[in-house]
Coordinates of C-alpha atoms (C1' of nucleotides) in Angstrom, one line a residue:
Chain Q
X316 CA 66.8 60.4 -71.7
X317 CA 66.5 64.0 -73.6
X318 CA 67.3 62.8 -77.7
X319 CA 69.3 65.5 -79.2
X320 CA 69.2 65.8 -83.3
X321 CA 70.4 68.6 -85.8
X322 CA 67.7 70.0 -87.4
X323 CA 68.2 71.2 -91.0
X324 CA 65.6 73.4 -91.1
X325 CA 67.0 75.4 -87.9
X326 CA 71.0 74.4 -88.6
X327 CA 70.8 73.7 -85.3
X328 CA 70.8 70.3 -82.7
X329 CA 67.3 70.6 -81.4
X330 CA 65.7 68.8 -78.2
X331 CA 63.6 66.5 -79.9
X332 CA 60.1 66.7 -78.3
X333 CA 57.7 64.6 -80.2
X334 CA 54.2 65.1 -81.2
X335 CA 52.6 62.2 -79.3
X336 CA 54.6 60.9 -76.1
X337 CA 57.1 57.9 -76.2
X338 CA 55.9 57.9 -80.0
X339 CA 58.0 59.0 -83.1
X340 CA 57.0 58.7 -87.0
X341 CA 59.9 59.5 -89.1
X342 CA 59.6 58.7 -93.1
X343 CA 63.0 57.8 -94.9
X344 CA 63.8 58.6 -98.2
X345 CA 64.2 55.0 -100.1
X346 CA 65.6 53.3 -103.0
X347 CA 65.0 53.7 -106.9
X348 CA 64.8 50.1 -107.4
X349 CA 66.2 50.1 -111.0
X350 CA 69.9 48.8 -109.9
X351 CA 71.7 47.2 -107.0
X352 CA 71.8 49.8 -104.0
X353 CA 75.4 50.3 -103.8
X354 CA 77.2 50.7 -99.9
X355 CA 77.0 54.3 -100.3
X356 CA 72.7 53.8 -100.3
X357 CA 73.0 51.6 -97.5
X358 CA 75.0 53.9 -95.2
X359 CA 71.7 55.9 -95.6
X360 CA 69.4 52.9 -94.9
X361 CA 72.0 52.4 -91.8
X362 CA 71.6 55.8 -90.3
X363 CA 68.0 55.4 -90.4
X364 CA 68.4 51.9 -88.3
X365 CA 70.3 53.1 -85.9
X366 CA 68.0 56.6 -85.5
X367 CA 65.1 53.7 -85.0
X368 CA 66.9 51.8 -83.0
X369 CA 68.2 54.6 -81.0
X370 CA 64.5 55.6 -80.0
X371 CA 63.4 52.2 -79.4
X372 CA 66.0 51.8 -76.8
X373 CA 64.7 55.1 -75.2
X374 CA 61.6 53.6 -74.9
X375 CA 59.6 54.6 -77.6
X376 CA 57.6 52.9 -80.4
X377 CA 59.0 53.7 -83.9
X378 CA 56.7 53.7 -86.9
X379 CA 59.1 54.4 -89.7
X380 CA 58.1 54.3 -93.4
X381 CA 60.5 54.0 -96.2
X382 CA 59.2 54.3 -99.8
X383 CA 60.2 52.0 -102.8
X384 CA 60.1 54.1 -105.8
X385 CA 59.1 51.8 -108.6
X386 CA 57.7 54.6 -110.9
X387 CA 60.0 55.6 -114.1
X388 CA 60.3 59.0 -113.6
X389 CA 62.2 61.1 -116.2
X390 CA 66.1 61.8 -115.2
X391 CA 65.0 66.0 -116.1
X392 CA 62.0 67.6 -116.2
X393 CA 62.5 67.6 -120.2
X394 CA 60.6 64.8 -122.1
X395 CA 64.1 64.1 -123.7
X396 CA 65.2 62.4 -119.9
X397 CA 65.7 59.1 -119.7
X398 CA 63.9 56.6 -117.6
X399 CA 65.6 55.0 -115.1
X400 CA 63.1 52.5 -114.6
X401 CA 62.7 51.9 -118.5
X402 CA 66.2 51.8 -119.1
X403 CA 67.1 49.0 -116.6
X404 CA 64.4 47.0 -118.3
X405 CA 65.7 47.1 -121.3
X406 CA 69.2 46.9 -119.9
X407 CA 67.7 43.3 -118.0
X408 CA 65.4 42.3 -120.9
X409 CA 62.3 42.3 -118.4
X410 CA 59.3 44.3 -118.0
X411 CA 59.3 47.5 -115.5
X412 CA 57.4 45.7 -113.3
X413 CA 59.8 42.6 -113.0
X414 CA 63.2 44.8 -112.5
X415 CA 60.9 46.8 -109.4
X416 CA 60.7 43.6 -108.1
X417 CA 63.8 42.2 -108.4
X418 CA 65.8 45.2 -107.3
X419 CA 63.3 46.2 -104.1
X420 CA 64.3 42.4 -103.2
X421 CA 68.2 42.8 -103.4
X422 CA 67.7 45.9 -101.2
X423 CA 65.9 44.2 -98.7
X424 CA 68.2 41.2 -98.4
X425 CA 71.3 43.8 -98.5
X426 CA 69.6 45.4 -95.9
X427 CA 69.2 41.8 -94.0
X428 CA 73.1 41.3 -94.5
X429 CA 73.9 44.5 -92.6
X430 CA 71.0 43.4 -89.9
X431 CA 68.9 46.7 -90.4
X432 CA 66.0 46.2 -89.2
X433 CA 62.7 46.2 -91.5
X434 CA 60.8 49.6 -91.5
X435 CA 57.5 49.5 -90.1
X436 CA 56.3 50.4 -93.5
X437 CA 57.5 49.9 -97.0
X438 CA 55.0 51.2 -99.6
X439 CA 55.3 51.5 -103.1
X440 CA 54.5 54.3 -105.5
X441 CA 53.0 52.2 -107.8
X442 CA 50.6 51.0 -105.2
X443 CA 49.5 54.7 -104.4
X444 CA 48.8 56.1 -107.8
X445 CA 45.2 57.6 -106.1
X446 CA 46.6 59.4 -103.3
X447 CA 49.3 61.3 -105.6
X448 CA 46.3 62.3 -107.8
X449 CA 44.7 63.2 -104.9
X450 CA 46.9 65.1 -104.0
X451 CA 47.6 67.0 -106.9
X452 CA 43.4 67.6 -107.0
X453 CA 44.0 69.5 -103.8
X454 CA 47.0 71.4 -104.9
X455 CA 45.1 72.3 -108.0
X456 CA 42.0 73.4 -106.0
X457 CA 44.2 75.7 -103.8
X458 CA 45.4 77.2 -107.2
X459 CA 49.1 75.9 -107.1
X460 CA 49.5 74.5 -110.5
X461 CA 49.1 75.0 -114.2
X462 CA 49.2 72.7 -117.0
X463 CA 51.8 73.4 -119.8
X464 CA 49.9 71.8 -122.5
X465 CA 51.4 68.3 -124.2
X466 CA 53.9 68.3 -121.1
X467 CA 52.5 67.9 -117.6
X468 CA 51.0 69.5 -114.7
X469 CA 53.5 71.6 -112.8
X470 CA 53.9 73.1 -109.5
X471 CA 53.6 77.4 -109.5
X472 CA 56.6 77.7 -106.7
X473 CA 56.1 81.5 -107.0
X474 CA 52.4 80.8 -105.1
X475 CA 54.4 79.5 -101.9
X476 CA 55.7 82.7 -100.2
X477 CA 58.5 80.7 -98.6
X478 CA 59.7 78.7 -100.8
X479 CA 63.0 77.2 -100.8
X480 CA 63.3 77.7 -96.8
X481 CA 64.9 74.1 -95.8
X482 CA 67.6 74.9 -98.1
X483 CA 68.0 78.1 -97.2
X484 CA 67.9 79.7 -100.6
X485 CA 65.2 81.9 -102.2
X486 CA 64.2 81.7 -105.7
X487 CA 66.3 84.8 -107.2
X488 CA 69.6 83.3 -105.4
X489 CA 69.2 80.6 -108.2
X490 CA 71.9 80.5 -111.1
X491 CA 69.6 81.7 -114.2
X492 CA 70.8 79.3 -117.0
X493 CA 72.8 76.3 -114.7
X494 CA 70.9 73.9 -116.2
X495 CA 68.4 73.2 -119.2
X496 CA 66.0 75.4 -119.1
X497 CA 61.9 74.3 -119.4
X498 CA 60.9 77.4 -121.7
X499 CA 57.2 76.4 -120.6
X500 CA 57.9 76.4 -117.2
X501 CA 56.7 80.0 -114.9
X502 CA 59.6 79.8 -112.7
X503 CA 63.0 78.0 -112.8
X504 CA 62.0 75.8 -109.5
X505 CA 58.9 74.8 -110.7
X506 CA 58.4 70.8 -111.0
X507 CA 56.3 68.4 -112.6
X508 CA 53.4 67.2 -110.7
X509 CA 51.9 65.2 -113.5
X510 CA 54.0 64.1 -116.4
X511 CA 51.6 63.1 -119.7
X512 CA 53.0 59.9 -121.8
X513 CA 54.8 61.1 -124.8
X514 CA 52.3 60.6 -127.4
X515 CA 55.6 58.5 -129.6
X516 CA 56.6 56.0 -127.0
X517 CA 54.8 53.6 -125.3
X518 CA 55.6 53.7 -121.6
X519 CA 54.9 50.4 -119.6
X520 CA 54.0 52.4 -116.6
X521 CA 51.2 55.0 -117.2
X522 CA 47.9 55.6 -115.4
X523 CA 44.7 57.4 -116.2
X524 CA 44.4 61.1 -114.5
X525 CA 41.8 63.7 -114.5
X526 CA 44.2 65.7 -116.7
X527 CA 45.3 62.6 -119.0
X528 CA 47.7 59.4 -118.8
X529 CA 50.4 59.4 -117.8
X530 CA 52.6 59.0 -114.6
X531 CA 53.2 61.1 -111.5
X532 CA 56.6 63.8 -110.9
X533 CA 59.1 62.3 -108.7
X534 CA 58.1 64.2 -105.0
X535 CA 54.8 63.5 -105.3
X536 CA 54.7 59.8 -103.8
X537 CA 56.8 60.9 -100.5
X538 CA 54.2 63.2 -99.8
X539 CA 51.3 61.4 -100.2
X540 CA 53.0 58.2 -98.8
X541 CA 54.0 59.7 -95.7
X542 CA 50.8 61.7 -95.3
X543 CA 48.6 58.3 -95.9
X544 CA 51.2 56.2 -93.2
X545 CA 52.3 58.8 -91.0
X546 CA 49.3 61.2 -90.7
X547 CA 49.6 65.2 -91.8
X548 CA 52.1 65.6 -89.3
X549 CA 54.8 63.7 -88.2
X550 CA 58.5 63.8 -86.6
X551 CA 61.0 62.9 -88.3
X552 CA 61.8 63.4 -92.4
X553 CA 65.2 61.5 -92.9
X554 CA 67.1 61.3 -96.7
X555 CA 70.7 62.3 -98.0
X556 CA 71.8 65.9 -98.3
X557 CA 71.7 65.9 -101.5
X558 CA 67.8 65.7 -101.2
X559 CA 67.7 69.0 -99.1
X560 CA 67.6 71.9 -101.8
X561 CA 65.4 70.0 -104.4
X562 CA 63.6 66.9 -103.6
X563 CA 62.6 67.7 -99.9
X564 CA 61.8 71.7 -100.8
X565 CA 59.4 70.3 -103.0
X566 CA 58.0 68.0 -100.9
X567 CA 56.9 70.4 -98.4
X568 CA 55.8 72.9 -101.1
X569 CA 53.4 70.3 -101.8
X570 CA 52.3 69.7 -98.5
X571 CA 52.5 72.5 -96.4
X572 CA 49.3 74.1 -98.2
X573 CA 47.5 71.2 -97.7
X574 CA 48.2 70.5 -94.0
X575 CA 49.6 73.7 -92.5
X576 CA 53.4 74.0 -91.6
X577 CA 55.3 72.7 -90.1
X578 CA 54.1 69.4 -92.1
X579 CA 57.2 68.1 -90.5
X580 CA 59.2 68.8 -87.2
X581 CA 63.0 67.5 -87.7
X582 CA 64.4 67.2 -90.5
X583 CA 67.7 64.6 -90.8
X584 CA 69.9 65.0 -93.4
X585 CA 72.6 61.6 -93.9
X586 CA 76.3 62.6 -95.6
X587 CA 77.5 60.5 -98.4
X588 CA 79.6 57.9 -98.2
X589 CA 82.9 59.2 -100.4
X590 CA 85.8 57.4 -102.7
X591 CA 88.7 58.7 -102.4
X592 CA 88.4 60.2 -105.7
X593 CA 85.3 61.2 -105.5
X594 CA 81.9 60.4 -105.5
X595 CA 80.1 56.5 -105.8
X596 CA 78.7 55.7 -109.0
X597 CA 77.2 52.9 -111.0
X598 CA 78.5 54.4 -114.5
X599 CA 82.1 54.6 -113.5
X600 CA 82.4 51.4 -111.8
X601 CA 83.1 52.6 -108.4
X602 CA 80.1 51.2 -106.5
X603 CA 80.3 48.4 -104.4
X604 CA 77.0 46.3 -103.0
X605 CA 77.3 44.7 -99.7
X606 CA 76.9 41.3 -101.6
X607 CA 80.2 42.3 -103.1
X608 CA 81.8 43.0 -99.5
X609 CA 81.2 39.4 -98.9
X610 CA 82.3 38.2 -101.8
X611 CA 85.8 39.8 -101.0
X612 CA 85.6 37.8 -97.6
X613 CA 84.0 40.5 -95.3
X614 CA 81.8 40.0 -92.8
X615 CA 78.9 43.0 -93.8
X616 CA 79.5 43.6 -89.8
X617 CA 82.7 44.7 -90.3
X618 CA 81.4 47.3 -92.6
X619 CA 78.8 48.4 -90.2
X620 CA 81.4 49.0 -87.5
X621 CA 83.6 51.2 -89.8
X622 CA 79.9 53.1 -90.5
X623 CA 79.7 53.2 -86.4
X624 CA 83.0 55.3 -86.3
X625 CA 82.0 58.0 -88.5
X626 CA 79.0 61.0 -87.5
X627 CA 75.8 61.0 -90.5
X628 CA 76.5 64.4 -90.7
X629 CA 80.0 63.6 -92.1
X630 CA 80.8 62.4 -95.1
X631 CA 83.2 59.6 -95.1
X632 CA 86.1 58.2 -96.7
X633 CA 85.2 54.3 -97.9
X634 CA 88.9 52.8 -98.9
X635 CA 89.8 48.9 -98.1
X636 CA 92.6 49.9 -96.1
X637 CA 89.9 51.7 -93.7
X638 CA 87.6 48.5 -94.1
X639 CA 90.4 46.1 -93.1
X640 CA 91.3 48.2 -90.4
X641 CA 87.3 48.1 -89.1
X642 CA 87.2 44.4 -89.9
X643 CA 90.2 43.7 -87.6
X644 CA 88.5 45.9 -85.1
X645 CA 85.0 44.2 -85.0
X646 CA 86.9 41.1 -84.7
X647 CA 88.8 42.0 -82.1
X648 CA 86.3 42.8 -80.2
X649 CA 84.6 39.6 -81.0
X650 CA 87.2 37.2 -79.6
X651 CA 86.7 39.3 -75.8
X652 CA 83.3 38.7 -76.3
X653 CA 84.3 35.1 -76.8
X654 CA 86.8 34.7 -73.8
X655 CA 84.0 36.0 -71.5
X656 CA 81.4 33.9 -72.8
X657 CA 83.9 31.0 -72.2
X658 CA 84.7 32.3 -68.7
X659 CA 81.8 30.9 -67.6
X660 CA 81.8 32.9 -64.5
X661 CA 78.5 32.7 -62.6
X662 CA 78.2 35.6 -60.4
X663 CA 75.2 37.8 -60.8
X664 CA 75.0 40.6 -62.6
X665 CA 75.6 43.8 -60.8
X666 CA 72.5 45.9 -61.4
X667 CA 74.2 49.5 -60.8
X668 CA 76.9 48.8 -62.4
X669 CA 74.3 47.4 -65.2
X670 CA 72.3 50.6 -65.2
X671 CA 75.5 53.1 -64.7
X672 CA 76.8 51.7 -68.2
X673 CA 73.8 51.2 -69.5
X674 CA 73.3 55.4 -69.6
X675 CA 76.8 55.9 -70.5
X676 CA 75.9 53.5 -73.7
X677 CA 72.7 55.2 -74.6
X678 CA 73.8 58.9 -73.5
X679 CA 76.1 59.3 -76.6
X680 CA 73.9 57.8 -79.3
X681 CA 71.1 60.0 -77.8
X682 CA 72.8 63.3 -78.5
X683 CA 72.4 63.7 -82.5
X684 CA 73.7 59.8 -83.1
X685 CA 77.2 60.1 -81.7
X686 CA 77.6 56.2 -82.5
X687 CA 81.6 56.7 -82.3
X688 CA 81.7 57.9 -78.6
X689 CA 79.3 55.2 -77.8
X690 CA 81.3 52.6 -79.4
X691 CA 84.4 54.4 -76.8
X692 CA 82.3 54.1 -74.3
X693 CA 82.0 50.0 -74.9
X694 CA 85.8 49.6 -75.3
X695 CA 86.0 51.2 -71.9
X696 CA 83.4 48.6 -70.8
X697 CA 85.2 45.9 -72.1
X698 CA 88.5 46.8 -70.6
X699 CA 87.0 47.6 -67.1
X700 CA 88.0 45.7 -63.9
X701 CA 85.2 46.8 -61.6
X702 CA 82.4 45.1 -63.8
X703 CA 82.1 41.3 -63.4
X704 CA 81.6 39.0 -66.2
X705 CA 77.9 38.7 -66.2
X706 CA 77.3 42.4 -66.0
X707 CA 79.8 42.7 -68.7
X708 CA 77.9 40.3 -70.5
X709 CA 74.4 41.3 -69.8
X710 CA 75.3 44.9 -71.2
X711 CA 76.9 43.4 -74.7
X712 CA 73.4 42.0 -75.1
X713 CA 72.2 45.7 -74.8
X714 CA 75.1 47.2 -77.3
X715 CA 74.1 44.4 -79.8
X716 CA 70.2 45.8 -79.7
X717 CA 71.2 49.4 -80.0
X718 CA 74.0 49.2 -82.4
X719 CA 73.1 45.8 -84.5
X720 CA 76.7 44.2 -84.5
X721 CA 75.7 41.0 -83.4
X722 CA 78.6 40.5 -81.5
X723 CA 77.2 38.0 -79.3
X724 CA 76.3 36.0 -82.3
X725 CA 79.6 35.9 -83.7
X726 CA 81.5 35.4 -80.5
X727 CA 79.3 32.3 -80.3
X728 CA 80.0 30.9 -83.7
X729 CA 83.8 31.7 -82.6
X730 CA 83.8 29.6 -79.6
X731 CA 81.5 27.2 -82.4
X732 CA 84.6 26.7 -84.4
X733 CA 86.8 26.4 -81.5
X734 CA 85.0 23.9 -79.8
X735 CA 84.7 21.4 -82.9
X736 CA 87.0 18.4 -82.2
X737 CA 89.5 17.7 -84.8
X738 CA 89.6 14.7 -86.9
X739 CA 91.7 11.6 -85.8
X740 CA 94.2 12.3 -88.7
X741 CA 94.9 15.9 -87.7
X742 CA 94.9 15.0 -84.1
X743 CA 97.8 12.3 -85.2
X744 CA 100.0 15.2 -86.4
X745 CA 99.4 17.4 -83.4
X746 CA 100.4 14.7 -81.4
X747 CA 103.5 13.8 -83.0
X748 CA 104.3 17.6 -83.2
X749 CA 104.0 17.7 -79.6
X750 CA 106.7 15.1 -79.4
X751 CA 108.3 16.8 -81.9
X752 CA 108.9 19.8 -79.8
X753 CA 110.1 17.9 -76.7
X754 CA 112.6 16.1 -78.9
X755 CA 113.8 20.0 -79.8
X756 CA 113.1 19.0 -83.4
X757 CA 111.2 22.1 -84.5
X758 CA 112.0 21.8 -88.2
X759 CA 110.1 18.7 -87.5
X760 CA 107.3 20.6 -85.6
X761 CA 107.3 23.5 -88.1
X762 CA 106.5 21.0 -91.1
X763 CA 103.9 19.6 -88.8
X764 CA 102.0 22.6 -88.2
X765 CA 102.3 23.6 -91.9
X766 CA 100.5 20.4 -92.9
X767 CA 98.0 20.7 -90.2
X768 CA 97.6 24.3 -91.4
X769 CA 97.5 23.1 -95.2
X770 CA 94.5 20.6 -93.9
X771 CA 92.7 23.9 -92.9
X772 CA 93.5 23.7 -88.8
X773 CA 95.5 25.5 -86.9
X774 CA 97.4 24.1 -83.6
X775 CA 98.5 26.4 -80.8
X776 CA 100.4 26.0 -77.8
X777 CA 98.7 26.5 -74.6
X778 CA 99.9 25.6 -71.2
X779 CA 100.2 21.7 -71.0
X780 CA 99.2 20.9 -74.7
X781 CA 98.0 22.2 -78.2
X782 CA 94.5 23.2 -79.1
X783 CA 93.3 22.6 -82.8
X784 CA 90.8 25.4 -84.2
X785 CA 89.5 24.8 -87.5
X786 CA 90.3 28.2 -89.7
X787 CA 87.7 30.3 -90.2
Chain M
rG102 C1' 78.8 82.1 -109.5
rG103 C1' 75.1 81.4 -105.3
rC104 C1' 73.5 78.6 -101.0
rU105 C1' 75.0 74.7 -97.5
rU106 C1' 78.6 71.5 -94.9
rG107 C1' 83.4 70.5 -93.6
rG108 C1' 89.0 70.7 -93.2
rU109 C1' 92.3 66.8 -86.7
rG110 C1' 98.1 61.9 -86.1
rG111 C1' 100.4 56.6 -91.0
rC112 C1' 94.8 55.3 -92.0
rA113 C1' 89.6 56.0 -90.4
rG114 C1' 87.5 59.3 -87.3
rA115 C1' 85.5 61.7 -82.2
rG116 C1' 85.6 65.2 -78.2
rU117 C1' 87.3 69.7 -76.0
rG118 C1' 88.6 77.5 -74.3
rG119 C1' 93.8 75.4 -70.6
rU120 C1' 95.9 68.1 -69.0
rU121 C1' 93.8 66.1 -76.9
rA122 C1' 89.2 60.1 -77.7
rU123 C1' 88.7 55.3 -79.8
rG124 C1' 89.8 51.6 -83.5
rC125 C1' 93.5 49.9 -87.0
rA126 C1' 98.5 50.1 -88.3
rG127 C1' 103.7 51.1 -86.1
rA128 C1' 107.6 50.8 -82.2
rG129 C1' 109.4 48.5 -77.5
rG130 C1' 108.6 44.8 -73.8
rA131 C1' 106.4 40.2 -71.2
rC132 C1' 105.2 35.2 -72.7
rU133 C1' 107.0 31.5 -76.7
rG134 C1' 112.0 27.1 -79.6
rC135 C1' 109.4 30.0 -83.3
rA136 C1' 104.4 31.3 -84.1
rA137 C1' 99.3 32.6 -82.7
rA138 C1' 96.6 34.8 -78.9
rU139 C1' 96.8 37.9 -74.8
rC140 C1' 98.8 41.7 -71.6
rC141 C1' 102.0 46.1 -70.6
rU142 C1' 104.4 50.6 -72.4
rU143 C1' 104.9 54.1 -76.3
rG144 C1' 105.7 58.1 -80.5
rU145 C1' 103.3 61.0 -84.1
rA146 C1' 97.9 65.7 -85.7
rU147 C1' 94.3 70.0 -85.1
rG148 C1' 94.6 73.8 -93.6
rC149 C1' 96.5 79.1 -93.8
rC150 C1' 96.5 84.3 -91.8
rG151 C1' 94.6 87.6 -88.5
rG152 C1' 91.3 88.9 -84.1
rU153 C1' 89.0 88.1 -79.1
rU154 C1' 91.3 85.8 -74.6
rC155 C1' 95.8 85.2 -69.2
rG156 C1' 95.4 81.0 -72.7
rA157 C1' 92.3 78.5 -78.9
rU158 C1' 92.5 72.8 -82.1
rU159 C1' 87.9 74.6 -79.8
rC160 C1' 84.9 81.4 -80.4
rC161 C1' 85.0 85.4 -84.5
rG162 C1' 86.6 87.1 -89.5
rA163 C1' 89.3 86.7 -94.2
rC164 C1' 91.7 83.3 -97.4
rC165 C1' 92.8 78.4 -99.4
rC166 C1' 91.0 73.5 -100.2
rA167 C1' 87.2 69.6 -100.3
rA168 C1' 82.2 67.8 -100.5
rG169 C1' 76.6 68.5 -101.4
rC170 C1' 72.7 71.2 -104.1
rC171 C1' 71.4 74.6 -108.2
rU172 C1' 70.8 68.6 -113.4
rC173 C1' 68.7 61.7 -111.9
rC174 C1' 71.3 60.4 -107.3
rA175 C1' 71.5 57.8 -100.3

RNA sequence: GGCUUGGUGGCAGAGUGGUUAUGCAGAGGACUGCAAAUCCUUGUAUGCCGGUUCGAUUCCGACCCAAGCCUCCA
């Protein structure tokens, strides 16, 4: 099936073609692992699973790297920044290295909640000191940087003639004076390459360098990550849209001379996930973790399915009323699941009806992620008289692969709960409420069901009896 | 200020040059002693002003508003 994706650097939907048949490489910006990644992170970690999980259902085989950035780097390209790494050491009373560790393991096991699937790599800056002073040895050798002296090396963005072209903004469209200006610095886009250790403060992360110790700028290690994992060229470049103008120009300002343009073929930009009053942050208490969804009794799948509805390209409301209204959604669509599973209808699965639906699954998702017509596309499944049980069935298993809900998983730990047998006690009251309700005593049977309801079960009437489900 | 995206029903959020998804919520009905579940039916929207067109929510332009970047950020 022909994959469809917007392209940044053409602000256009592209055919994607890829560089090796039935192959793609994409690289995906990933976490600063100084903090908890709030829900607003993941929805950029989610995009990326379901771009890889789009292709692998397509056929191809994915190698996607995501870095961990575990390097301090400065919060400005002034020495007067803080350290994001640094601070949340002393914030946590540990050493650098510890809060890397701890926070790059709460990301993965937020990432496990939401079922996003590993990346194929996950290498850390830290880990690739070399490769980033490699890199700048070549950049230096091609004569794009200088060295202000007791600051760092920087990047000459003058030397590139097309700087600045993913954004779509050349160097004198710039606002002269919109931020603090680096008096040393040749040109107001220029960026640290090499940052030397202040000569006052002991950093806990510094390395030796040709040029002196200290610790690499903050694009270097996605461009000599992705280089070392993904080869000099590759497909895909994924990250959020705030990366475009900055982070990613200067990532192929330090690569294109090295390797030849385009370093990259598609570049995919993911929209933020919004409060209503604004943006997510740590400082003003407005971020949530997936950890803390559950806490507040959702099921991280709930949240997923709300991420499902929107387009990456859009930026999206996130407000409880929207999550319970996703929640109740996902779980309705879990208790069909459930009453087909229960069916236990044995006919065989139709394979054309299989394969029709299969397309008109995949066909959405296929053109530039359009996850919210594909999940139409499995309500019309679900409601559809033509396609038996099984077939039904068989494709759920295929929406659970491409989309991750596990629906099958949780229609099975549904019919779980609904299967377990009551004990004697609670089977007593059900009983006498029965009798209850052919006596016409239902202030009788009400008080029943409240107690059997207190004892955490709930009794319904079905045709020739009651059926006791323990409460979720 | 510059560059880039967007502005759709009660909420979230798609598609579409002419009959406007889907989910949740709402209303009515079936079923029930009442519930729950399920099923059926159903109302409500395209920022504003122009232009192109037989016809625009969809194309074009201006304006207004919001978001992103220009400063660490998914």
């Amino acid at each position: 099936m022909q994959i469809r994706l917007y392209n940044t650097m053409t602000r256009k939907v592209e055919d994607f073609v890829p560089i090796t048949p039935n192959h793609v490489g994409f690289y995906g910006c990933g976490p600063t692992v100084y903090w908890d990644q709030h829900i607003g992170n993941m929805r950029a970690f989610f995009n990326n699973d379901m771009l890889k999980r789009m292709f692998l259902a397509n056929g191809y085989t994915v190698n996607h790297v995501m870095n961990i950035t575990d390097v301090g780097h400065l919060t400005s390209d002034e020495d007067t920044g803080e350290d994001k790494m640094e601070k949340g050491a002393a914030r946590e009373n540990l050493s650098v290295w510890d809060v890397a560790n701890k926070y790059m393991n709460s990301c993965f096991s937020d990432m496990d909640l939401l079922n996003i699937m590993r990346p194929t790599h996950t290498p850390r800056a830290t880990d690739h000191i070399k490769e980033q002073i490699e890199l700048i040895q070549k950049l230096e050798k091609l004569g794009f940087t200088y060295e202000i002296p007791g600051d760092g090396i920087y990047y000459d963005t003058s030397k590139l003639h097309d700087y600045g072209k993913l954004g779509g903004q050349n160097l004198s469209e710039l606002r002269g004076g919109a931020r603090i200006e680096n008096n040393n610095k040749r040109n107001i886009t220029d960026f640290a390459l090499w940052k030397f250790s202040p000569t006052d403060v002991k950093r806990q992360m510094e390395w030796d360098s040709p040029w002196g110790v200290g610790f690499p700028g903050w694009h270097l290690e996605c461009s000599a990550m992705s280089m070392k994992y993904l080869g000099n060229h590759f497909d895909i470049h994924t990250g959020g849209q705030e990366h475009i103008k900055v982070h990613h120009t200067n990532e192929i300002a330090q690569s294109e001379p090295i390797v030849g343009a385009p370093w990259v073929h598609y570049w995919v930009h993911w929209a933020w996930l919004m409060l209503k009053d604004g943006k997510m942050s740590k400082s003003s208490g407005t971020s949530y973790t997936v950890r803390g969804l559950i806490e507040r009794g959702y099921d991280p799948m709930a949240f997923r399915y709300l991420l499902l509805q929107g387009h990456y390209r859009q930026p999206m409301d996130f407000a409880f009323e929207s999550l319970d209204a996703a929640a109740a959604g996902y779980k309705n669509m879990v208790r069909k699941i459930a009453d087909l599973m229960a069916a236990g209808d044995t006919e065989p699965v139709n394979q054309d009806l299989y394969n029709e639906w299969h397309d008109k699954i995949l066909t959405p998702i296929s053109d530039n992620l359009k996850t919210a017509e594909t999940l139409v596309v499995v309500q019309d499944m679900l409601k559809n008289q033509t396609i038996n049980t099984p077939t039904k069935l068989a494709l759920l298993d295929f929406v659970d692969e491409l989309l991750g809900l596990q629906l099958a998983d949780r229609a099975k730990k549904l019919l779980a709960a609904e299967s377990e047998t009551a004990p004697a006690e609670i089977q007593e009251l059900a009983a006498k409420r029965a009798d209850a309700k052919k006596n016409r005593d239902f202030a009788l049977a009400d008080e029943l069901r409240a107690k059997i309801d207190s004892a955490g079960w709930t009794v319904t009437d079905i045709p020739g009896g009651f059926k006791l489900v323990k409460k979720q």
